[in-house]
JSON list of C-alpha atoms in Angstrom, two decimals:
[
{"chain": "A", "resi": 265, "resn": "MET", "atom": "CA", "xyz": [69.12, 48.52, -47.26]},
{"chain": "A", "resi": 266, "resn": "ALA", "atom": "CA", "xyz": [69.11, 45.92, -49.95]},
{"chain": "A", "resi": 267, "resn": "HIS", "atom": "CA", "xyz": [70.21, 47.37, -53.29]},
{"chain": "A", "resi": 268, "resn": "LYS", "atom": "CA", "xyz": [69.63, 45.99, -56.75]},
{"chain": "A", "resi": 269, "resn": "LYS", "atom": "CA", "xyz": [71.23, 47.72, -59.73]},
{"chain": "A", "resi": 270, "resn": "ALA", "atom": "CA", "xyz": [68.84, 48.71, -62.47]},
{"chain": "A", "resi": 271, "resn": "GLY", "atom": "CA", "xyz": [68.81, 46.10, -65.25]},
{"chain": "A", "resi": 272, "resn": "GLY", "atom": "CA", "xyz": [69.65, 46.75, -68.87]},
{"chain": "A", "resi": 273, "resn": "SER", "atom": "CA", "xyz": [72.98, 48.54, -68.48]},
{"chain": "A", "resi": 274, "resn": "SER", "atom": "CA", "xyz": [75.95, 46.78, -70.03]},
{"chain": "A", "resi": 275, "resn": "LYS", "atom": "CA", "xyz": [79.50, 47.40, -68.83]},
{"chain": "A", "resi": 276, "resn": "ASN", "atom": "CA", "xyz": [81.23, 45.82, -71.83]},
{"chain": "A", "resi": 277, "resn": "GLY", "atom": "CA", "xyz": [79.51, 47.48, -74.77]},
{"chain": "A", "resi": 278, "resn": "ARG", "atom": "CA", "xyz": [82.54, 49.29, -76.25]},
{"chain": "A", "resi": 279, "resn": "ASP", "atom": "CA", "xyz": [84.63, 48.25, -79.22]},
{"chain": "A", "resi": 280, "resn": "SER", "atom": "CA", "xyz": [86.31, 50.16, -82.01]},
{"chain": "A", "resi": 281, "resn": "GLU", "atom": "CA", "xyz": [85.15, 49.88, -85.59]},
{"chain": "A", "resi": 282, "resn": "SER", "atom": "CA", "xyz": [87.18, 47.37, -87.64]},
{"chain": "A", "resi": 283, "resn": "LYS", "atom": "CA", "xyz": [89.74, 49.07, -89.89]},
{"chain": "A", "resi": 284, "resn": "ARG", "atom": "CA", "xyz": [89.59, 46.56, -92.76]},
{"chain": "A", "resi": 285, "resn": "LEU", "atom": "CA", "xyz": [93.34, 46.36, -93.20]},
{"chain": "A", "resi": 286, "resn": "GLY", "atom": "CA", "xyz": [95.20, 43.86, -95.35]},
{"chain": "A", "resi": 287, "resn": "VAL", "atom": "CA", "xyz": [96.08, 42.96, -98.90]},
{"chain": "A", "resi": 288, "resn": "LYS", "atom": "CA", "xyz": [93.35, 44.09, -101.31]},
{"chain": "A", "resi": 289, "resn": "ARG", "atom": "CA", "xyz": [94.89, 42.92, -104.60]},
{"chain": "A", "resi": 290, "resn": "PHE", "atom": "CA", "xyz": [96.90, 39.70, -104.64]},
{"chain": "A", "resi": 291, "resn": "GLY", "atom": "CA", "xyz": [99.90, 38.64, -106.73]},
{"chain": "A", "resi": 292, "resn": "GLY", "atom": "CA", "xyz": [99.08, 38.09, -110.40]},
{"chain": "A", "resi": 293, "resn": "GLU", "atom": "CA", "xyz": [95.91, 40.20, -110.33]},
{"chain": "A", "resi": 294, "resn": "SER", "atom": "CA", "xyz": [95.45, 42.91, -112.95]},
{"chain": "A", "resi": 295, "resn": "VAL", "atom": "CA", "xyz": [95.04, 46.40, -111.53]},
{"chain": "A", "resi": 296, "resn": "ALA", "atom": "CA", "xyz": [94.27, 49.85, -112.89]},
{"chain": "A", "resi": 297, "resn": "ALA", "atom": "CA", "xyz": [96.23, 52.95, -111.88]},
{"chain": "A", "resi": 298, "resn": "GLY", "atom": "CA", "xyz": [94.89, 54.23, -108.57]},
{"chain": "A", "resi": 299, "resn": "ASN", "atom": "CA", "xyz": [93.74, 50.85, -107.24]},
{"chain": "A", "resi": 300, "resn": "ILE", "atom": "CA", "xyz": [94.54, 50.22, -103.58]},
{"chain": "A", "resi": 301, "resn": "LEU", "atom": "CA", "xyz": [96.87, 47.25, -103.20]},
{"chain": "A", "resi": 302, "resn": "VAL", "atom": "CA", "xyz": [97.48, 47.05, -99.43]},
{"chain": "A", "resi": 303, "resn": "ARG", "atom": "CA", "xyz": [96.00, 48.87, -96.44]},
{"chain": "A", "resi": 304, "resn": "GLN", "atom": "CA", "xyz": [98.38, 48.68, -93.48]},
{"chain": "A", "resi": 305, "resn": "ARG", "atom": "CA", "xyz": [99.62, 50.27, -90.28]},
{"chain": "A", "resi": 306, "resn": "GLY", "atom": "CA", "xyz": [103.29, 51.12, -90.78]},
{"chain": "A", "resi": 307, "resn": "THR", "atom": "CA", "xyz": [105.30, 49.74, -93.69]},
{"chain": "A", "resi": 308, "resn": "ARG", "atom": "CA", "xyz": [104.86, 45.99, -93.43]},
{"chain": "A", "resi": 309, "resn": "PHE", "atom": "CA", "xyz": [104.93, 46.03, -97.23]},
{"chain": "A", "resi": 310, "resn": "ARG", "atom": "CA", "xyz": [107.13, 48.57, -99.03]},
{"chain": "A", "resi": 311, "resn": "PRO", "atom": "CA", "xyz": [106.49, 50.19, -102.39]},
{"chain": "A", "resi": 312, "resn": "GLY", "atom": "CA", "xyz": [108.24, 48.76, -105.45]},
{"chain": "A", "resi": 313, "resn": "ARG", "atom": "CA", "xyz": [107.96, 49.74, -109.12]},
{"chain": "A", "resi": 314, "resn": "ASN", "atom": "CA", "xyz": [104.85, 51.74, -110.07]},
{"chain": "A", "resi": 315, "resn": "VAL", "atom": "CA", "xyz": [103.52, 51.76, -106.49]},
{"chain": "A", "resi": 316, "resn": "GLY", "atom": "CA", "xyz": [102.87, 54.86, -104.36]},
{"chain": "A", "resi": 317, "resn": "VAL", "atom": "CA", "xyz": [102.41, 55.33, -100.61]},
{"chain": "A", "resi": 318, "resn": "GLY", "atom": "CA", "xyz": [99.58, 57.27, -98.97]},
{"chain": "A", "resi": 319, "resn": "ARG", "atom": "CA", "xyz": [99.71, 59.26, -95.72]},
{"chain": "A", "resi": 320, "resn": "ASP", "atom": "CA", "xyz": [98.42, 56.22, -93.79]},
{"chain": "A", "resi": 321, "resn": "HIS", "atom": "CA", "xyz": [100.97, 53.88, -95.49]},
{"chain": "A", "resi": 322, "resn": "THR", "atom": "CA", "xyz": [98.37, 52.57, -97.95]},
{"chain": "A", "resi": 323, "resn": "LEU", "atom": "CA", "xyz": [100.04, 51.22, -101.11]},
{"chain": "A", "resi": 324, "resn": "PHE", "atom": "CA", "xyz": [98.37, 52.03, -104.41]},
{"chain": "A", "resi": 325, "resn": "ALA", "atom": "CA", "xyz": [99.08, 51.41, -108.10]},
{"chain": "A", "resi": 326, "resn": "LEU", "atom": "CA", "xyz": [100.60, 54.30, -110.07]},
{"chain": "A", "resi": 327, "resn": "ALA", "atom": "CA", "xyz": [100.20, 52.45, -113.38]},
{"chain": "A", "resi": 328, "resn": "SER", "atom": "CA", "xyz": [98.02, 49.68, -114.78]},
{"chain": "A", "resi": 329, "resn": "GLY", "atom": "CA", "xyz": [99.47, 46.19, -114.86]},
{"chain": "A", "resi": 330, "resn": "LYS", "atom": "CA", "xyz": [99.89, 43.02, -112.79]},
{"chain": "A", "resi": 331, "resn": "VAL", "atom": "CA", "xyz": [100.67, 42.92, -109.05]},
{"chain": "A", "resi": 332, "resn": "VAL", "atom": "CA", "xyz": [103.95, 41.26, -108.00]},
{"chain": "A", "resi": 333, "resn": "PHE", "atom": "CA", "xyz": [105.02, 40.56, -104.41]},
{"chain": "A", "resi": 334, "resn": "GLU", "atom": "CA", "xyz": [108.76, 40.06, -103.86]},
{"chain": "A", "resi": 335, "resn": "THR", "atom": "CA", "xyz": [111.30, 40.02, -101.04]},
{"chain": "A", "resi": 336, "resn": "LYS", "atom": "CA", "xyz": [114.36, 42.20, -101.54]},
{"chain": "A", "resi": 337, "resn": "GLY", "atom": "CA", "xyz": [117.60, 43.15, -99.83]},
{"chain": "A", "resi": 338, "resn": "ALA", "atom": "CA", "xyz": [119.59, 41.68, -97.00]},
{"chain": "A", "resi": 339, "resn": "ALA", "atom": "CA", "xyz": [116.75, 42.37, -94.57]},
{"chain": "A", "resi": 340, "resn": "ARG", "atom": "CA", "xyz": [114.36, 40.32, -96.81]},
{"chain": "A", "resi": 341, "resn": "ARG", "atom": "CA", "xyz": [111.72, 43.06, -96.80]},
{"chain": "A", "resi": 342, "resn": "LYS", "atom": "CA", "xyz": [108.44, 42.51, -98.67]},
{"chain": "A", "resi": 343, "resn": "HIS", "atom": "CA", "xyz": [107.92, 44.82, -101.65]},
{"chain": "A", "resi": 344, "resn": "VAL", "atom": "CA", "xyz": [104.85, 45.24, -103.85]},
{"chain": "A", "resi": 345, "resn": "SER", "atom": "CA", "xyz": [105.31, 46.22, -107.49]},
{"chain": "A", "resi": 346, "resn": "VAL", "atom": "CA", "xyz": [103.07, 46.66, -110.50]},
{"chain": "A", "resi": 347, "resn": "VAL", "atom": "CA", "xyz": [104.59, 45.40, -113.74]},
{"chain": "A", "resi": 348, "resn": "GLU", "atom": "CA", "xyz": [103.00, 46.67, -116.91]},
{"chain": "A", "resi": 349, "resn": "SER", "atom": "CA", "xyz": [101.66, 43.84, -119.01]}
]
């Protein structure tokens, strides 16, 4: 018996929705309190001055000001701060 599979069925049609991670406000930009600065998985960036951390490790501004990215400590970790201007 010769068989032919029915056409129109795709085996590869699955993919997860993109999570839109990354830096949302760059160094030197002015931000208002509550603005999201970085969406991330884990703590690639750590919170500095006037920056809070959400349950999903999102960094957000606690005060209005300018965004500053800096590396700190012996481990040279990246920190995000908001300095009031």
